[in-house]
Amino acid sequence: MLKVLPRQTVAMYTRDRIRLDADVYYPDGDGTFPVLLMRQPYGRAIASTVVYAHPLWYAAQGYIVVIQDVRGRGTSKGEFELFENEIEDGFETVNWAASLPRSNGKVGMYGFSYQGMTQLYAAVNRPEALKVICPAMLAPDLYRDWAYENGAFCLFANLGWAIQLAAETARLKGDESAFLELSRAAKNMPLSDRIPARPEIMQKYAHYDAYYQAWLDCSDSYWQKLTIDVSTIDIPMLYIGGWFDTYMRGTLRSYLSSKQAHLIVGVWAHLPWGRKVGAVDYGVDAVSFCDCAQVRWFDHWLKDQELSDPPVQLFEMGSNQWRSFPEFPKPDQTILHLNSTGLAGMDDRDGQLSSHSSEAAIDVIVHDPWRPVPASGGHVSYPCGSFDRATIDARSDVLTYTTEPLESDLHLVGEMIAEIYASSDSSSFDLCAVLSEVKPNGSVMNFSQGYLSSDRSELSNYRIPLQPTCICISKGSAIRLSLSGACFPAYPVNAGTGAKPGEAKAIDFQIITIVVHTGEQYPSKLHLELHR
């Protein structure tokens, strides 16, 4: 490892004469070096150290490291508009970074979440100097994989982030009262206003809001403008994801659409990337090795060194070990049918998952907006991860369908799908599907879930894709599918009136009756992806 020179703060100017500031870390060595660039909106001193090693460590590996405040954040000038300037600013920043003193003209980028998106935006116009990127935990299709999930607004994640960004904007503007009020809201989320999904505080400080109102209003042109077609980006990419990360769907879809890509998926939530997620300790092997993996990736593409890392590395929960593949595995599919006598909400022994469909039956969920089924773990609520949901499954407004105890270990990998025949007495309703491992001791540990929002009431076949996963269900355990009409506050409570979340008034919320059909005529089922 090299010594690192004292940090330098430097500036560049964009095409419209906006100053963007960056910290630059130079190795203390002779010759020229490749550049590693991160563009982020949280204040460049943080430099994503919530999940990555400090830039000093990367510089010591023989790289010039550049951490830049994006437009309107940190000390960079201009107005911050979520993602809207990152294509042009990213292109210009790459070219500027390539021309820094002692640069060899080759640039790589790294970072997660917003910093993952800035990599893709920078690559859209194909700057010649950008040779390789490491995007982590991101969703290039902002509507499908970030703001919404199967038509359901991701309330808790979206609102929490919006309050954070608005508070930071207020701080940068010197508006102390707004900053303090927004900071208090971040610690006690405002979820009980007249329009619960559109809190009054976000309307009061709409001038500091970079995106929340636009995401609620859901304009097609807005999403089209900011969505990226990853298949058009032809540079090497190392994707990093987490099974309990909010944006895992987008990360996996991006990897599958890319021409030159490797993939690492740990058990992690969005942050931190450690061994314990939720209530489960997955062991020392679950700790992130991504810093070293990224340096090996950059060394290969920017320094012509050999790369022996497997193309796909997935952490398998249950066995708590890493599994390597030449590509994302194409698993075998199997189907389990939902069966019951109509009491799947009253007795967790009634609802069954089995290889065949039994006599027709209906199970009923009565969703009461006064006591919506609460979120517990998963990938959208906080804290994320796996928790014992046995108490939630005991509620009468949660239907449960469980297999017999497994006779051998079962390995699942990929995206499971719940296919549910359902109807409602209301103009709109939601369905939450949760997969859990029922252990011999009676604990019910969730490992994947999905959500769907419907604007029709008639009997229909609903497909609910679940969060991608990789898990070994142990011999003697069982698999359970739980269905409910809410998962609050991960998603808004459905008003039952057909009103969108940004328009639904709490006073109008209705009790919703949801009927789930099973049997040969309406074969509700669970599609499992198995890996031998």
mmCIF file of C-alpha atoms in Angstrom, residues 280-495:
data_model
loop_
_atom_site.group_PDB
_atom_site.id
_atom_site.type_symbol
_atom_site.label_atom_id
_atom_site.label_comp_id
_atom_site.label_asym_id
_atom_site.label_seq_id
_atom_site.Cartn_x
_atom_site.Cartn_y
_atom_site.Cartn_z
ATOM 1 C CA VAL A 280 -30.550 -12.970 12.509
ATOM 2 C CA ASP A 281 -26.776 -13.232 12.772
ATOM 3 C CA TYR A 282 -25.607 -14.794 9.494
ATOM 4 C CA GLY A 283 -22.039 -15.341 10.656
ATOM 5 C CA VAL A 284 -18.648 -13.871 9.968
ATOM 6 C CA ASP A 285 -18.743 -14.787 6.263
ATOM 7 C CA ALA A 286 -21.668 -12.395 5.763
ATOM 8 C CA VAL A 287 -19.470 -9.353 6.434
ATOM 9 C CA SER A 288 -18.863 -7.312 3.288
ATOM 10 C CA PHE A 289 -15.744 -8.004 1.246
ATOM 11 C CA CYS A 290 -16.802 -5.475 -1.392
ATOM 12 C CA ASP A 291 -13.924 -3.032 -0.900
ATOM 13 C CA CYS A 292 -11.368 -5.689 -1.827
ATOM 14 C CA ALA A 293 -13.595 -7.037 -4.607
ATOM 15 C CA GLN A 294 -13.966 -3.558 -6.111
ATOM 16 C CA VAL A 295 -10.208 -2.963 -6.064
ATOM 17 C CA ARG A 296 -9.627 -6.300 -7.822
ATOM 18 C CA TRP A 297 -12.274 -5.276 -10.380
ATOM 19 C CA PHE A 298 -10.654 -1.881 -10.951
ATOM 20 C CA ASP A 299 -7.166 -3.398 -11.012
ATOM 21 C CA HIS A 300 -8.291 -5.687 -13.824
ATOM 22 C CA TRP A 301 -9.907 -3.048 -16.035
ATOM 23 C CA LEU A 302 -7.720 -0.049 -15.182
ATOM 24 C CA LYS A 303 -4.335 -1.711 -14.497
ATOM 25 C CA ASP A 304 -4.531 -4.831 -16.699
ATOM 26 C CA GLN A 305 -4.182 -7.253 -13.794
ATOM 27 C CA GLU A 306 -5.647 -10.747 -13.761
ATOM 28 C CA LEU A 307 -9.113 -11.242 -12.301
ATOM 29 C CA SER A 308 -10.039 -14.598 -10.812
ATOM 30 C CA ASP A 309 -13.248 -13.614 -8.999
ATOM 31 C CA PRO A 310 -16.315 -15.659 -10.019
ATOM 32 C CA PRO A 311 -18.770 -13.741 -12.220
ATOM 33 C CA VAL A 312 -21.639 -14.219 -9.743
ATOM 34 C CA GLN A 313 -21.294 -14.521 -5.969
ATOM 35 C CA LEU A 314 -24.475 -14.981 -3.919
ATOM 36 C CA PHE A 315 -24.750 -15.310 -0.157
ATOM 37 C CA GLU A 316 -27.080 -18.175 0.676
ATOM 38 C CA MET A 317 -29.065 -17.590 3.845
ATOM 39 C CA GLY A 318 -29.660 -20.650 5.981
ATOM 40 C CA SER A 319 -26.391 -22.327 5.057
ATOM 41 C CA ASN A 320 -24.761 -18.905 5.629
ATOM 42 C CA GLN A 321 -22.159 -19.360 2.927
ATOM 43 C CA TRP A 322 -21.224 -17.783 -0.384
ATOM 44 C CA ARG A 323 -22.047 -19.662 -3.554
ATOM 45 C CA SER A 324 -20.348 -18.940 -6.890
ATOM 46 C CA PHE A 325 -21.826 -19.236 -10.375
ATOM 47 C CA PRO A 326 -20.718 -18.452 -13.953
ATOM 48 C CA GLU A 327 -23.979 -16.488 -14.344
ATOM 49 C CA PHE A 328 -27.118 -15.872 -12.322
ATOM 50 C CA PRO A 329 -28.538 -19.374 -11.894
ATOM 51 C CA LYS A 330 -31.445 -20.528 -14.033
ATOM 52 C CA PRO A 331 -33.326 -22.574 -11.462
ATOM 53 C CA ASP A 332 -35.869 -25.333 -11.759
ATOM 54 C CA GLN A 333 -39.435 -24.264 -11.102
ATOM 55 C CA THR A 334 -41.988 -25.974 -8.930
ATOM 56 C CA ILE A 335 -45.533 -25.021 -7.992
ATOM 57 C CA LEU A 336 -47.239 -25.264 -4.628
ATOM 58 C CA HIS A 337 -51.010 -24.832 -4.489
ATOM 59 C CA LEU A 338 -52.857 -22.907 -1.801
ATOM 60 C CA ASN A 339 -55.478 -25.077 -0.089
ATOM 61 C CA SER A 340 -57.730 -24.560 2.897
ATOM 62 C CA THR A 341 -61.184 -25.202 4.293
ATOM 63 C CA GLY A 342 -61.812 -21.469 4.514
ATOM 64 C CA LEU A 343 -60.180 -20.941 7.901
ATOM 65 C CA ALA A 344 -56.655 -19.930 6.815
ATOM 66 C CA GLY A 345 -57.062 -16.691 8.743
ATOM 67 C CA MET A 346 -58.248 -18.347 11.940
ATOM 68 C CA ASP A 347 -55.975 -21.362 12.348
ATOM 69 C CA ASP A 348 -52.434 -21.582 10.976
ATOM 70 C CA ARG A 349 -52.915 -25.356 10.600
ATOM 71 C CA ASP A 350 -55.792 -24.907 8.133
ATOM 72 C CA GLY A 351 -54.089 -23.254 5.172
ATOM 73 C CA GLN A 352 -51.727 -25.546 3.312
ATOM 74 C CA LEU A 353 -49.157 -25.369 0.523
ATOM 75 C CA SER A 354 -49.027 -28.629 -1.401
ATOM 76 C CA SER A 355 -48.202 -30.049 -4.812
ATOM 77 C CA HIS A 356 -51.858 -30.560 -5.710
ATOM 78 C CA SER A 357 -55.021 -28.475 -5.603
ATOM 79 C CA SER A 358 -57.843 -29.609 -3.312
ATOM 80 C CA GLU A 359 -61.556 -28.731 -3.216
ATOM 81 C CA ALA A 360 -62.637 -25.174 -3.926
ATOM 82 C CA ALA A 361 -62.676 -22.824 -0.952
ATOM 83 C CA ILE A 362 -62.573 -19.153 -0.155
ATOM 84 C CA ASP A 363 -60.594 -17.370 2.551
ATOM 85 C CA VAL A 364 -61.599 -13.879 3.611
ATOM 86 C CA ILE A 365 -59.469 -10.937 4.728
ATOM 87 C CA VAL A 366 -61.268 -8.049 6.407
ATOM 88 C CA HIS A 367 -58.875 -5.110 6.212
ATOM 89 C CA ASP A 368 -59.590 -2.517 8.905
ATOM 90 C CA PRO A 369 -57.816 0.822 8.292
ATOM 91 C CA TRP A 370 -57.822 1.433 12.064
ATOM 92 C CA ARG A 371 -55.539 -1.550 12.616
ATOM 93 C CA PRO A 372 -53.692 -2.313 9.369
ATOM 94 C CA VAL A 373 -51.358 -5.285 9.330
ATOM 95 C CA PRO A 374 -47.977 -3.846 10.344
ATOM 96 C CA ALA A 375 -44.743 -4.151 8.428
ATOM 97 C CA SER A 376 -42.116 -6.328 10.047
ATOM 98 C CA GLY A 377 -38.696 -6.547 8.450
ATOM 99 C CA GLY A 378 -38.485 -7.342 4.774
ATOM 100 C CA HIS A 379 -36.921 -4.979 2.256
ATOM 101 C CA VAL A 380 -39.031 -1.796 2.502
ATOM 102 C CA SER A 381 -39.760 -1.135 6.186
ATOM 103 C CA TYR A 382 -37.231 -0.200 8.855
ATOM 104 C CA PRO A 383 -35.447 -2.037 10.271
ATOM 105 C CA CYS A 384 -35.127 -4.371 7.318
ATOM 106 C CA GLY A 385 -34.317 -8.040 7.527
ATOM 107 C CA SER A 386 -35.707 -11.215 9.019
ATOM 108 C CA PHE A 387 -37.789 -11.212 12.209
ATOM 109 C CA ASP A 388 -40.101 -13.658 13.934
ATOM 110 C CA ARG A 389 -43.563 -12.797 12.580
ATOM 111 C CA ALA A 390 -45.488 -15.520 14.410
ATOM 112 C CA THR A 391 -47.546 -12.903 16.275
ATOM 113 C CA ILE A 392 -48.498 -11.159 13.023
ATOM 114 C CA ASP A 393 -49.433 -14.456 11.397
ATOM 115 C CA ALA A 394 -51.783 -15.127 14.327
ATOM 116 C CA ARG A 395 -53.979 -12.171 13.315
ATOM 117 C CA SER A 396 -57.340 -13.043 11.760
ATOM 118 C CA ASP A 397 -56.698 -10.605 8.883
ATOM 119 C CA VAL A 398 -53.606 -12.567 7.808
ATOM 120 C CA LEU A 399 -54.078 -15.767 5.800
ATOM 121 C CA THR A 400 -51.363 -18.387 6.181
ATOM 122 C CA TYR A 401 -50.580 -21.381 3.977
ATOM 123 C CA THR A 402 -47.840 -23.749 5.138
ATOM 124 C CA THR A 403 -46.099 -26.828 3.753
ATOM 125 C CA GLU A 404 -45.479 -29.995 5.692
ATOM 126 C CA PRO A 405 -42.029 -30.089 7.331
ATOM 127 C CA LEU A 406 -39.401 -30.599 4.630
ATOM 128 C CA GLU A 407 -37.840 -34.033 4.318
ATOM 129 C CA SER A 408 -34.578 -32.567 3.007
ATOM 130 C CA ASP A 409 -32.906 -29.177 2.637
ATOM 131 C CA LEU A 410 -34.480 -26.989 -0.041
ATOM 132 C CA HIS A 411 -32.414 -24.392 -1.917
ATOM 133 C CA LEU A 412 -34.295 -21.397 -3.347
ATOM 134 C CA VAL A 413 -32.740 -18.774 -5.594
ATOM 135 C CA GLY A 414 -34.263 -16.016 -7.711
ATOM 136 C CA GLU A 415 -37.684 -14.366 -7.823
ATOM 137 C CA MET A 416 -40.601 -16.357 -6.419
ATOM 138 C CA ILE A 417 -44.139 -15.450 -7.537
ATOM 139 C CA ALA A 418 -47.414 -15.661 -5.651
ATOM 140 C CA GLU A 419 -50.299 -16.128 -8.096
ATOM 141 C CA ILE A 420 -53.507 -15.288 -6.278
ATOM 142 C CA TYR A 421 -57.128 -15.349 -7.429
ATOM 143 C CA ALA A 422 -58.820 -12.589 -5.462
ATOM 144 C CA SER A 423 -61.738 -10.185 -5.470
ATOM 145 C CA SER A 424 -62.907 -7.337 -3.278
ATOM 146 C CA ASP A 425 -66.019 -5.396 -2.333
ATOM 147 C CA SER A 426 -64.150 -2.099 -2.764
ATOM 148 C CA SER A 427 -62.910 -0.055 -5.695
ATOM 149 C CA SER A 428 -59.315 -0.776 -4.768
ATOM 150 C CA PHE A 429 -57.354 -3.028 -2.441
ATOM 151 C CA ASP A 430 -53.834 -4.218 -1.702
ATOM 152 C CA LEU A 431 -52.275 -7.641 -1.281
ATOM 153 C CA CYS A 432 -49.095 -8.305 0.659
ATOM 154 C CA ALA A 433 -47.402 -11.700 0.239
ATOM 155 C CA VAL A 434 -44.669 -12.806 2.649
ATOM 156 C CA LEU A 435 -42.567 -15.971 2.470
ATOM 157 C CA SER A 436 -41.212 -17.304 5.740
ATOM 158 C CA GLU A 437 -39.395 -20.304 7.130
ATOM 159 C CA VAL A 438 -41.390 -21.944 9.916
ATOM 160 C CA LYS A 439 -38.762 -23.499 12.129
ATOM 161 C CA PRO A 440 -39.293 -26.577 14.324
ATOM 162 C CA ASN A 441 -39.309 -24.328 17.417
ATOM 163 C CA GLY A 442 -42.348 -22.444 16.048
ATOM 164 C CA SER A 443 -40.606 -19.236 15.020
ATOM 165 C CA VAL A 444 -41.688 -17.796 11.664
ATOM 166 C CA MET A 445 -38.760 -16.007 10.002
ATOM 167 C CA ASN A 446 -39.598 -13.965 6.921
ATOM 168 C CA PHE A 447 -37.113 -14.074 4.028
ATOM 169 C CA SER A 448 -38.942 -12.580 1.011
ATOM 170 C CA GLN A 449 -42.029 -10.540 0.320
ATOM 171 C CA GLY A 450 -43.927 -8.717 -2.406
ATOM 172 C CA TYR A 451 -46.758 -6.216 -2.625
ATOM 173 C CA LEU A 452 -49.460 -5.321 -5.092
ATOM 174 C CA SER A 453 -51.989 -2.509 -5.366
ATOM 175 C CA SER A 454 -55.125 -3.144 -7.454
ATOM 176 C CA ASP A 455 -57.642 -0.625 -8.773
ATOM 177 C CA ARG A 456 -60.307 -3.196 -9.639
ATOM 178 C CA SER A 457 -62.676 -5.258 -7.525
ATOM 179 C CA GLU A 458 -63.767 -8.151 -9.754
ATOM 180 C CA LEU A 459 -62.293 -11.615 -9.395
ATOM 181 C CA SER A 460 -58.897 -11.581 -11.136
ATOM 182 C CA ASN A 461 -55.650 -13.478 -11.243
ATOM 183 C CA TYR A 462 -52.945 -11.394 -9.531
ATOM 184 C CA ARG A 463 -49.248 -12.167 -9.903
ATOM 185 C CA ILE A 464 -47.133 -10.809 -7.057
ATOM 186 C CA PRO A 465 -43.373 -11.045 -7.720
ATOM 187 C CA LEU A 466 -41.476 -11.435 -4.473
ATOM 188 C CA GLN A 467 -38.130 -9.933 -3.525
ATOM 189 C CA PRO A 468 -35.303 -11.966 -5.126
ATOM 190 C CA THR A 469 -33.672 -14.257 -2.613
ATOM 191 C CA CYS A 470 -31.170 -17.050 -2.070
ATOM 192 C CA ILE A 471 -31.819 -19.308 0.905
ATOM 193 C CA CYS A 472 -31.505 -22.882 2.098
ATOM 194 C CA ILE A 473 -34.629 -23.956 3.997
ATOM 195 C CA SER A 474 -33.482 -26.626 6.419
ATOM 196 C CA LYS A 475 -34.830 -30.133 6.695
ATOM 197 C CA GLY A 476 -37.578 -30.181 9.318
ATOM 198 C CA SER A 477 -38.603 -26.570 8.650
ATOM 199 C CA ALA A 478 -41.617 -25.572 6.557
ATOM 200 C CA ILE A 479 -42.328 -22.810 4.043
ATOM 201 C CA ARG A 480 -45.195 -20.438 4.722
ATOM 202 C CA LEU A 481 -46.965 -17.920 2.498
ATOM 203 C CA SER A 482 -48.807 -15.202 4.407
ATOM 204 C CA LEU A 483 -51.337 -12.923 2.696
ATOM 205 C CA SER A 484 -52.764 -9.676 4.054
ATOM 206 C CA GLY A 485 -54.393 -6.469 2.864
ATOM 207 C CA ALA A 486 -51.746 -4.105 4.253
ATOM 208 C CA CYS A 487 -48.112 -3.755 5.245
ATOM 209 C CA PHE A 488 -48.060 -0.385 6.960
ATOM 210 C CA PRO A 489 -46.114 1.907 6.940
ATOM 211 C CA ALA A 490 -43.935 0.263 4.297
ATOM 212 C CA TYR A 491 -46.809 1.028 1.908
ATOM 213 C CA PRO A 492 -49.791 3.367 2.388
ATOM 214 C CA VAL A 493 -53.063 2.024 3.701
ATOM 215 C CA ASN A 494 -55.326 1.522 0.685
ATOM 216 C CA ALA A 495 -58.376 3.768 1.029
#
